């Protein structure tokens, strides 16, 4: 059955709108600040075979990996074991998940008695149990320490909650009410998709809808292949390091060789370091997600992101490495930190093939922090988790953005007012870090400084970050971005914090997280002097750096 272009385009945009509405409802109905404020969640629609049709433009690390979750759900519950109103929950990284805090809910959608699609969403839950509050422990050495591990299991059956499953989950977390509320929000998001897909099927019919979905994916594949054909054939290599694994293994290498051959690309991570004792191991789904994202960055961003767009991309990640870990490896940081370095090496490699899309390395870390304990205001347990923004890489024609979440993250910050209302914590300082952006014709973006004080209680703290040793690289003659740095002020003394550590904090202790800047683009000698003066006036570049690096003359310190 052939489809006219108008119907095809209307259907494609309708599917995208469904994904966006799912996400809007998930954020609106979410219970935790991590979802309703930071928006650490993603939504997508899949066809009856489990291939992605559309996604909301949320978190790349979620969206590229979510197809693996849908596949795992279908493997456990093939269509003959599913019914209208079912919803399958999972988080097991070795069975379709990414890391344990990311819970994925997959719901079949029926029309005219026929399975036509799946709605799926993923949300980062601020605590899923494990050894440390917040479930992002920098000292974990195996997955069993990182939280409750959920294989694909029905959370809803024929529209009714499976109470035994819900009770099992809530009995293994610190903040049960918050988890219940966020899971209900995830169910509401999928119900939104179910209703909208029903309406779409009623309008066009199941056959037309099914054919449209197939053609949407084929269209994306054609577009992606056309874009790859525009890039020069060849093998492009790059490598970079993670600082350490937090357990004594330093300089963890990630190496890539990306081979463009006509209308396809093969990405090989041979030479990458073996999986580590510490929690920076990534499962294959995470590595695939970062790889897909990087390829999209150097091709046309208007290509509809779906299964078709990923067909020309083949990935080889050796098993037992930090980019394809085997159980029972600790993996919580693989999703957060290693995904960022995979992105860095992919973009570094492809910069030669697509120099017009090249950028200096972004901050290259999510700067994960967790606080947990008993809230003295309510005498109830709490768990606070967030990631912190930093510099975005300089690019041909523009400076990098300052203090933003980059690449695989794409979340928002926790507003100070919300943080201090919801948790027994206080933000003492929140500002840009001058001189942290790599110098260049186009400057790298600045990192942030965020100081958080523990109020009137003892708290567990965990920091899981990177780019404290190996700086974000500059490109095309640009200088590296500034490294991150972390401090603990306690009892009148200040100590340096390792980038991966856990601490017990006392009342009044202040943690200062200082995030990396980004790499610059182009020779600093070519920077517009007016741009240097403007940076000095705005406090982004010190007068000393302006003179020493950019050769600024004729301006006094007072000016």
Coordinates of C-alpha atoms in Angstrom, one line a residue:
X1 CA 0.0 0.0 0.0
X2 CA 1.5 3.3 -1.1
X3 CA 1.2 6.4 1.1
X4 CA 0.9 10.0 -0.1
X5 CA 3.7 12.3 1.2
X6 CA 1.2 14.5 3.1
X7 CA -0.2 11.6 5.1
X8 CA 3.2 10.3 5.8
X9 CA 4.5 13.6 7.1
X10 CA 1.4 14.2 9.2
X11 CA 1.7 10.8 10.7
X12 CA 5.4 11.3 11.4
X13 CA 4.9 14.5 13.2
X14 CA 1.9 13.0 15.1
X15 CA 4.2 10.3 16.5
X16 CA 6.8 12.9 17.5
X17 CA 4.0 14.9 19.2
X18 CA 2.9 11.9 21.1
X19 CA 6.4 11.3 22.4
X20 CA 6.6 15.0 23.5
X21 CA 3.2 14.9 25.2
X22 CA 4.2 11.7 27.0
X23 CA 7.3 13.5 28.4
X24 CA 5.3 16.7 29.3
X25 CA 2.9 14.6 31.3
X26 CA 5.7 12.6 33.0
X27 CA 7.3 15.8 34.1
X28 CA 4.0 17.4 35.2
X29 CA 3.0 14.3 37.3
X30 CA 6.4 13.3 38.5
X31 CA 6.8 13.3 42.3
X32 CA 10.5 13.9 42.7
X33 CA 12.5 17.0 41.9
X34 CA 14.7 14.8 39.8
X35 CA 11.9 14.3 37.3
X36 CA 9.7 17.4 37.7
X37 CA 12.6 19.9 38.0
X38 CA 15.7 18.3 36.5
X39 CA 13.7 16.4 33.9
X40 CA 15.8 13.4 34.1
X41 CA 13.5 11.3 32.0
X42 CA 12.8 10.4 28.3
X43 CA 9.9 9.0 26.3
X44 CA 9.6 7.2 22.9
X45 CA 7.1 5.3 20.7
X46 CA 8.0 1.9 19.1
X47 CA 6.3 -0.2 16.5
X48 CA 4.9 -3.6 17.1
X49 CA 8.3 -5.2 16.5
X50 CA 10.0 -3.1 19.1
X51 CA 11.7 -0.7 16.6
X52 CA 11.7 3.0 17.6
X53 CA 9.4 5.3 15.6
X54 CA 9.8 8.6 17.4
X55 CA 11.2 10.1 20.6
X56 CA 11.0 13.3 22.6
X57 CA 14.1 15.3 22.5
X58 CA 15.3 14.5 26.0
X59 CA 18.4 12.7 27.2
X60 CA 20.6 11.0 24.6
X61 CA 21.9 8.5 27.0
X62 CA 18.4 7.3 27.6
X63 CA 17.0 7.4 24.1
X64 CA 19.7 5.5 22.3
X65 CA 19.7 2.7 24.9
X66 CA 15.9 2.5 25.3
X67 CA 15.4 0.2 22.3
X68 CA 17.5 -2.4 24.2
X69 CA 15.0 -2.2 27.0
X70 CA 12.0 -2.7 24.7
X71 CA 13.8 -5.7 23.1
X72 CA 14.4 -7.2 26.6
X73 CA 10.7 -6.7 27.5
X74 CA 9.6 -8.4 24.3
X75 CA 12.0 -11.3 24.9
X76 CA 10.5 -11.9 28.3
X77 CA 6.9 -11.2 27.2
X78 CA 6.4 -11.9 23.5
X79 CA 3.1 -10.6 22.0
X80 CA 1.2 -13.8 23.0
X81 CA 1.9 -13.1 26.6
X82 CA 0.8 -9.5 26.5
X83 CA -2.7 -7.9 26.9
X84 CA -4.2 -4.4 26.7
X85 CA -3.3 -2.5 29.9
X86 CA -0.1 -4.4 30.6
X87 CA 3.1 -2.5 31.5
X88 CA 6.5 -4.1 31.8
X89 CA 9.1 -2.6 34.2
X90 CA 12.8 -3.2 34.1
X91 CA 16.2 -1.7 35.1
X92 CA 18.7 -4.6 34.9
X93 CA 21.7 -3.3 32.9
X94 CA 22.5 -6.8 31.7
X95 CA 19.0 -7.3 30.4
X96 CA 18.2 -4.2 28.5
X97 CA 18.8 -1.5 31.1
X98 CA 21.6 1.1 31.5
X99 CA 22.2 1.5 35.2
X100 CA 19.9 0.6 38.1
X101 CA 18.4 4.1 38.9
X102 CA 17.0 4.3 35.4
X103 CA 13.6 2.5 35.5
X104 CA 12.0 1.8 32.1
X105 CA 8.3 1.1 31.6
X106 CA 7.1 -0.5 28.4
X107 CA 3.4 -0.7 27.5
X108 CA 1.8 -2.5 24.5
X109 CA -0.7 -0.5 22.5
X110 CA -3.6 -2.2 20.7
X111 CA -6.1 -1.0 18.1
X112 CA -8.9 -2.9 16.5
X113 CA -7.7 -5.9 18.6
X114 CA -4.2 -5.8 17.1
X115 CA -0.9 -4.9 18.6
X116 CA 0.2 -1.8 16.8
X117 CA 2.9 -0.1 19.0
X118 CA 4.7 0.2 22.3
X119 CA 5.0 3.2 24.5
X120 CA 8.1 3.4 26.6
X121 CA 9.6 5.8 29.0
X122 CA 12.7 5.9 31.2
X123 CA 13.1 7.9 34.4
X124 CA 16.0 8.3 36.8
X125 CA 14.8 7.5 40.3
X126 CA 16.6 9.3 43.1
X127 CA 17.0 6.1 45.1
X128 CA 16.7 2.5 44.2
X129 CA 18.3 1.0 47.3
X130 CA 21.8 -0.3 47.5
X131 CA 24.7 0.5 49.8
X132 CA 24.5 4.3 49.5
X133 CA 21.7 6.7 49.6
X134 CA 20.9 7.9 46.1
X135 CA 22.1 4.7 44.5
X136 CA 25.0 6.4 42.6
X137 CA 27.8 5.1 44.9
X138 CA 31.4 6.0 43.8
X139 CA 32.8 3.1 45.8
X140 CA 30.7 0.2 44.5
X141 CA 32.6 -2.8 43.1
X142 CA 29.7 -5.0 41.9
X143 CA 26.2 -4.4 40.7
X144 CA 24.7 -6.0 43.9
X145 CA 25.8 -3.0 45.8
X146 CA 24.1 -0.5 43.5
X147 CA 20.4 -1.1 44.2
X148 CA 17.5 -3.4 43.5
X149 CA 17.9 -5.2 40.2
X150 CA 14.6 -5.6 38.3
X151 CA 14.4 -8.0 35.3
X152 CA 11.5 -7.5 32.9
X153 CA 8.4 -7.9 35.0
X154 CA 4.8 -6.8 34.7
X155 CA 4.0 -3.8 37.0
X156 CA 0.5 -3.5 35.5
X157 CA -1.6 -6.4 34.2
X158 CA -4.7 -5.6 32.1
X159 CA -4.7 -2.1 33.6
X160 CA -4.4 -3.2 37.3
X161 CA -1.3 -2.7 39.4
X162 CA 0.5 -5.8 40.3
X163 CA 0.7 -5.1 44.0
X164 CA 3.3 -7.8 44.9
X165 CA 5.8 -6.3 42.4
X166 CA 5.2 -2.8 43.6
X167 CA 5.6 -3.8 47.2
X168 CA 8.8 -5.7 46.5
X169 CA 10.3 -2.6 44.9
X170 CA 9.2 -0.2 47.6
X171 CA 10.5 -2.4 50.3
X172 CA 14.0 -2.1 48.9
X173 CA 14.3 1.7 48.6
X174 CA 14.8 4.5 51.1
X175 CA 12.1 6.8 49.7
X176 CA 9.1 4.6 49.0
X177 CA 6.5 7.3 48.6
X178 CA 8.6 9.2 46.1
X179 CA 9.3 6.1 44.1
X180 CA 5.6 5.2 44.1
X181 CA 4.7 8.6 42.8
X182 CA 7.3 8.6 40.1
X183 CA 6.3 5.1 38.9
X184 CA 2.7 6.2 38.7
X185 CA 3.8 9.2 36.6
X186 CA 5.6 6.8 34.3
X187 CA 2.4 4.8 33.9
X188 CA 0.4 8.0 33.2
X189 CA 2.9 8.9 30.4
X190 CA 2.4 5.6 28.7
X191 CA -1.4 5.9 29.0
X192 CA -1.1 9.3 27.3
X193 CA 0.6 7.5 24.4
X194 CA -2.0 4.8 24.4
X195 CA -4.8 7.2 24.0
X196 CA -3.1 9.3 21.3
X197 CA -2.2 6.2 19.3
X198 CA -5.7 5.0 19.5
X199 CA -6.9 8.3 18.0
X200 CA -4.3 8.0 15.3
X201 CA -5.4 4.5 14.4
X202 CA -9.0 5.5 14.4
X203 CA -8.3 8.4 12.0
X204 CA -6.1 6.5 9.5
X205 CA -6.8 2.9 10.1
X206 CA -4.4 0.3 11.4
X207 CA -3.1 -0.7 8.0
X208 CA -2.2 2.8 7.0
X209 CA -0.7 3.5 10.4
X210 CA 1.5 0.4 10.2
X211 CA 2.6 1.2 6.7
X212 CA 3.4 4.8 7.7
X213 CA 5.5 3.6 10.6
X214 CA 7.6 1.4 8.3
X215 CA 8.1 4.2 5.8
X216 CA 9.1 6.7 8.5
X217 CA 11.9 4.4 9.5
X218 CA 12.9 3.8 5.9
X219 CA 12.9 7.5 5.2
X220 CA 15.3 8.1 8.1
X221 CA 17.6 5.3 6.9
X222 CA 17.8 6.8 3.4
X223 CA 18.5 10.3 4.9
X224 CA 21.3 8.9 7.2
X225 CA 22.9 6.9 4.4
X226 CA 22.8 9.9 2.1
X227 CA 24.6 12.0 4.9
X228 CA 27.2 9.3 5.4
X229 CA 27.9 9.2 1.7
X230 CA 28.8 12.9 1.8
X231 CA 31.6 12.2 4.3
X232 CA 35.0 11.0 2.9
X233 CA 35.6 7.3 3.2
X234 CA 38.3 6.2 5.6
X235 CA 39.2 5.1 9.1
X236 CA 39.3 7.8 11.7
X237 CA 40.9 7.1 15.1
X238 CA 40.9 8.8 18.4
X239 CA 41.5 8.0 22.1
X240 CA 41.0 9.6 25.4
X241 CA 41.1 8.7 29.1
X242 CA 38.9 8.5 32.1
X243 CA 40.9 9.7 35.1
X244 CA 40.4 6.6 37.2
X245 CA 37.8 4.1 38.4
X246 CA 37.8 5.3 42.0
X247 CA 39.4 2.0 43.1
X248 CA 43.0 2.5 42.1
X249 CA 43.0 2.0 38.4
X250 CA 44.1 5.2 36.7
X251 CA 44.2 6.4 33.1
X252 CA 41.4 4.2 31.8
X253 CA 41.7 4.4 28.0
X254 CA 38.8 4.5 25.5
X255 CA 39.9 4.0 21.9
X256 CA 37.8 4.1 18.7
X257 CA 38.3 3.5 15.0
X258 CA 35.4 4.8 13.0
X259 CA 35.4 3.5 9.4
X260 CA 33.2 5.3 6.8
X261 CA 32.5 3.1 3.8
X262 CA 30.1 4.6 1.3
X263 CA 26.7 4.9 3.0
X264 CA 27.6 3.1 6.3
X265 CA 29.9 3.4 9.3
X266 CA 31.5 0.8 11.4
X267 CA 32.7 1.8 14.9
X268 CA 35.3 -0.4 16.6
X269 CA 36.3 0.1 20.2
X270 CA 39.2 -2.4 20.1
X271 CA 42.1 -1.2 22.3
X272 CA 39.7 0.0 25.0
X273 CA 40.7 -0.8 28.6
X274 CA 39.3 -3.9 30.4
X275 CA 36.4 -3.5 32.7
X276 CA 37.4 -2.2 36.1
X277 CA 36.7 -2.9 39.7
X278 CA 35.2 0.5 40.2
X279 CA 31.8 1.6 38.9
X280 CA 32.7 3.2 35.6
X281 CA 31.8 0.2 33.4
X282 CA 29.3 0.7 30.7
X283 CA 27.0 -2.0 29.2
X284 CA 26.7 -2.2 25.4
X285 CA 23.4 -0.3 25.3
X286 CA 25.1 2.7 26.8
X287 CA 28.0 2.6 24.4
X288 CA 25.6 2.2 21.5
X289 CA 23.6 5.2 22.7
X290 CA 26.7 7.4 22.8
X291 CA 27.8 6.2 19.4
X292 CA 24.5 6.9 17.8
X293 CA 24.4 10.4 19.3
X294 CA 27.9 11.2 18.0
X295 CA 27.0 10.1 14.5
X296 CA 23.9 12.2 14.6
X297 CA 26.0 15.2 15.7
X298 CA 28.0 15.2 12.5
X299 CA 25.1 14.5 10.2
X300 CA 21.9 16.3 9.5
X301 CA 20.2 16.9 12.9
X302 CA 16.8 17.1 11.1
X303 CA 16.9 13.4 10.3
X304 CA 14.0 11.9 12.3
X305 CA 15.6 9.9 15.1
X306 CA 14.3 6.4 14.9
X307 CA 15.4 2.8 14.3
X308 CA 16.0 3.5 10.6
X309 CA 18.5 6.2 11.3
X310 CA 20.6 3.7 13.2
X311 CA 20.6 0.9 10.6
X312 CA 23.7 2.1 8.8
X313 CA 25.7 2.2 12.1
X314 CA 27.5 -1.0 13.1
X315 CA 29.3 -1.2 16.5
X316 CA 31.9 -3.6 17.7
X317 CA 32.6 -3.2 21.5
X318 CA 34.8 -6.0 22.8
X319 CA 33.1 -7.9 25.7
X320 CA 34.8 -7.5 29.1
X321 CA 35.9 -3.9 28.5
X322 CA 34.6 -0.7 30.1
X323 CA 32.4 -0.2 27.0
X324 CA 30.8 -3.6 27.1
X325 CA 31.1 -4.9 30.7
X326 CA 30.1 -8.4 31.9
X327 CA 28.2 -9.1 35.1
X328 CA 28.6 -8.6 38.0
X329 CA 30.5 -5.4 37.1
X330 CA 29.5 -2.2 38.9
X331 CA 28.0 0.0 36.1
X332 CA 26.3 3.0 37.7
X333 CA 29.1 5.4 36.4
X334 CA 29.3 3.8 33.0
X335 CA 26.0 5.3 32.1
X336 CA 27.0 8.7 33.6
X337 CA 30.8 9.1 33.0
X338 CA 31.9 6.5 30.4
X339 CA 29.1 7.5 28.1
X340 CA 30.5 11.0 28.0
X341 CA 34.0 9.8 27.2
X342 CA 32.7 7.5 24.4
X343 CA 31.1 10.6 23.0
X344 CA 34.3 12.6 23.3
X345 CA 36.4 10.0 21.4
X346 CA 33.7 9.6 18.7
X347 CA 33.5 13.3 18.1
X348 CA 37.3 13.6 18.2
X349 CA 37.5 10.9 15.5
X350 CA 34.8 12.3 13.3
X351 CA 36.2 15.8 13.5
X352 CA 38.6 14.9 10.7
X353 CA 35.8 13.5 8.5
X354 CA 33.4 16.5 9.2
X355 CA 35.6 19.4 10.2
X356 CA 32.7 21.9 9.8
X357 CA 31.0 20.1 12.7
X358 CA 34.1 19.8 14.9
X359 CA 33.9 21.2 18.5
X360 CA 36.3 21.4 21.4
X361 CA 35.6 18.7 24.0
X362 CA 32.8 19.6 26.3
X363 CA 33.2 19.1 30.1
X364 CA 33.1 15.4 29.6
X365 CA 31.4 14.5 32.9
X366 CA 28.1 14.7 34.6
X367 CA 29.6 15.6 38.0
X368 CA 27.2 13.3 39.9
X369 CA 26.5 14.2 43.6
X370 CA 24.2 12.5 46.1
X371 CA 23.3 13.4 49.6
X372 CA 21.2 11.2 51.9
X373 CA 20.2 10.8 55.5
X374 CA 17.3 11.5 57.8
X375 CA 15.7 14.9 57.2
X376 CA 15.6 16.6 60.7
X377 CA 12.5 18.5 59.7
X378 CA 10.4 15.4 59.1
X379 CA 12.4 12.6 60.7
X380 CA 12.0 10.8 57.3
X381 CA 14.8 9.5 55.0
X382 CA 15.7 11.5 52.0
X383 CA 18.0 11.1 49.0
X384 CA 19.0 13.9 46.8
X385 CA 20.7 13.3 43.4
X386 CA 21.8 15.7 40.7
X387 CA 24.2 16.3 37.9
X388 CA 26.1 19.6 37.5
X389 CA 26.6 21.5 34.3
X390 CA 29.9 22.7 32.9
X391 CA 31.5 24.0 29.7
X392 CA 30.3 23.3 26.1
X393 CA 33.0 23.1 23.5
X394 CA 34.0 26.1 21.3
X395 CA 33.1 25.6 17.6
X396 CA 33.9 27.3 14.3
X397 CA 32.0 30.5 14.5
X398 CA 30.9 30.6 18.1
X399 CA 32.1 30.3 21.7
X400 CA 31.0 27.3 23.8
X401 CA 28.0 27.8 26.1
X402 CA 28.8 28.3 29.8
X403 CA 27.5 26.2 32.6
X404 CA 25.2 23.7 30.8
X405 CA 24.6 20.0 30.8
X406 CA 26.3 18.5 27.7
X407 CA 26.0 15.6 25.3
X408 CA 24.6 12.5 27.0
X409 CA 23.1 14.4 30.0
X410 CA 20.9 17.3 28.7
X411 CA 19.0 17.6 32.0
X412 CA 18.4 20.8 33.9
X413 CA 19.8 21.8 37.3
X414 CA 17.9 21.6 40.5
X415 CA 16.7 25.2 41.3
X416 CA 18.1 26.5 44.5
X417 CA 14.7 27.3 45.9
X418 CA 13.5 23.7 45.2
X419 CA 16.6 22.1 46.6
X420 CA 16.4 24.0 49.8
X421 CA 12.7 23.4 50.2
X422 CA 12.7 19.7 49.5
X423 CA 15.9 18.7 51.3
X424 CA 17.8 19.7 54.5
X425 CA 20.5 21.3 52.4
X426 CA 21.5 24.9 51.6
X427 CA 23.3 26.3 48.5
X428 CA 26.0 28.6 49.7
X429 CA 27.4 29.6 46.3
X430 CA 26.5 29.0 42.6
X431 CA 28.5 30.7 39.9
X432 CA 30.6 30.4 36.8
X433 CA 34.3 29.6 37.1
X434 CA 36.4 32.3 35.4
X435 CA 39.2 31.2 33.1
X436 CA 38.0 27.6 33.1
X437 CA 37.0 27.7 29.4
X438 CA 39.8 26.7 27.0
X439 CA 41.3 29.6 25.1
X440 CA 40.8 29.8 21.3
X441 CA 39.6 31.9 18.5
X442 CA 36.3 30.7 19.9
X443 CA 36.5 30.1 23.7
X444 CA 35.3 27.0 25.4
X445 CA 32.4 27.3 27.8
X446 CA 33.0 27.9 31.5
X447 CA 32.5 25.4 34.3
X448 CA 30.4 26.0 37.4
X449 CA 31.0 26.2 41.1
X450 CA 28.2 24.9 43.3
X451 CA 28.7 24.8 47.1
X452 CA 26.1 22.9 49.2
X453 CA 25.9 22.9 53.0
X454 CA 24.5 20.1 55.2
X455 CA 22.0 21.6 57.6
X456 CA 21.5 20.2 61.1
X457 CA 22.1 16.6 60.5
X458 CA 24.7 14.0 59.5
X459 CA 24.6 13.0 55.8
X460 CA 26.1 10.4 53.5
X461 CA 27.7 12.0 50.4
X462 CA 28.9 10.5 47.2
X463 CA 30.8 12.2 44.3
X464 CA 31.2 10.4 41.0
X465 CA 32.9 12.7 38.5
X466 CA 35.7 12.9 36.0
X467 CA 37.9 15.3 34.0
X468 CA 39.8 16.3 37.1
X469 CA 43.1 15.0 35.6
X470 CA 42.7 14.6 31.9
X471 CA 41.4 18.0 30.6
X472 CA 38.7 18.4 27.9
X473 CA 40.7 18.7 24.7
X474 CA 40.8 21.8 22.5
X475 CA 40.6 21.5 18.7
X476 CA 42.0 23.2 15.6
X477 CA 44.6 24.9 17.7
X478 CA 42.3 25.7 20.7
X479 CA 43.6 25.1 24.2
X480 CA 42.2 22.5 26.6
X481 CA 39.5 23.4 29.0
X482 CA 40.1 23.7 32.7
X483 CA 39.9 20.6 34.9
X484 CA 37.3 20.2 37.5
X485 CA 38.1 20.4 41.2
X486 CA 36.2 19.4 44.4
X487 CA 36.6 20.5 48.0
X488 CA 35.2 19.7 51.4
X489 CA 35.1 22.4 54.1
X490 CA 34.6 20.9 57.5
X491 CA 35.3 22.4 61.0
X492 CA 37.4 25.3 59.7
X493 CA 39.6 23.2 57.4
X494 CA 39.4 22.5 53.7
X495 CA 40.4 19.3 52.0
X496 CA 40.6 18.2 48.4
X497 CA 38.1 15.5 47.4
X498 CA 38.9 12.7 45.0
X499 CA 36.6 12.8 41.9
X500 CA 35.1 9.5 43.0
X501 CA 34.6 9.2 46.7
X502 CA 32.1 8.8 49.5
X503 CA 32.1 10.7 52.8
X504 CA 30.1 11.0 56.0
X505 CA 29.3 14.7 56.4
X506 CA 28.7 16.5 59.7
X507 CA 26.2 19.4 60.3
X508 CA 27.6 22.6 58.7
X509 CA 30.0 20.8 56.3
X510 CA 30.1 22.3 52.8
X511 CA 30.9 20.4 49.6
X512 CA 32.2 22.6 46.8
X513 CA 31.9 21.0 43.3
X514 CA 33.8 22.9 40.6
X515 CA 33.1 21.5 37.2
X516 CA 35.3 21.5 34.1
X517 CA 35.3 24.1 31.4
X518 CA 35.4 23.0 27.7
X519 CA 38.0 23.0 25.0
X520 CA 38.5 26.0 22.8
X521 CA 38.4 26.1 19.0
X522 CA 41.1 27.7 16.8
X523 CA 44.3 29.7 17.6
X524 CA 43.8 32.1 20.5
X525 CA 45.8 34.6 18.6
X526 CA 43.0 34.9 16.1
X527 CA 40.3 35.8 18.7
X528 CA 38.5 39.1 18.2
X529 CA 40.0 41.6 20.7
X530 CA 36.5 43.0 21.3
X531 CA 35.4 39.5 22.4
X532 CA 38.3 39.3 24.8
X533 CA 37.4 42.7 26.3
X534 CA 33.8 41.6 26.6
X535 CA 34.8 38.4 28.4
X536 CA 36.9 40.4 30.9
X537 CA 34.0 42.8 31.5
X538 CA 31.7 39.9 32.2
X539 CA 34.1 38.2 34.5
X540 CA 34.5 35.2 32.3
X541 CA 38.2 35.7 31.6
X542 CA 40.6 37.4 34.1
X543 CA 42.7 40.3 33.1
X544 CA 45.8 38.3 33.7
X545 CA 44.6 35.5 31.3
X546 CA 43.5 38.1 28.7
X547 CA 47.0 39.6 28.6
X548 CA 49.0 36.3 29.0
X549 CA 47.0 34.2 26.5
X550 CA 45.3 36.6 24.2
X551 CA 47.9 39.4 24.3
X552 CA 45.4 42.0 25.3
X553 CA 47.0 45.4 25.6
X554 CA 46.1 49.0 26.4
X555 CA 43.4 48.1 29.0
X556 CA 44.0 48.8 32.7
X557 CA 42.8 46.6 35.5
X558 CA 40.4 49.3 36.5
X559 CA 38.8 49.4 33.1

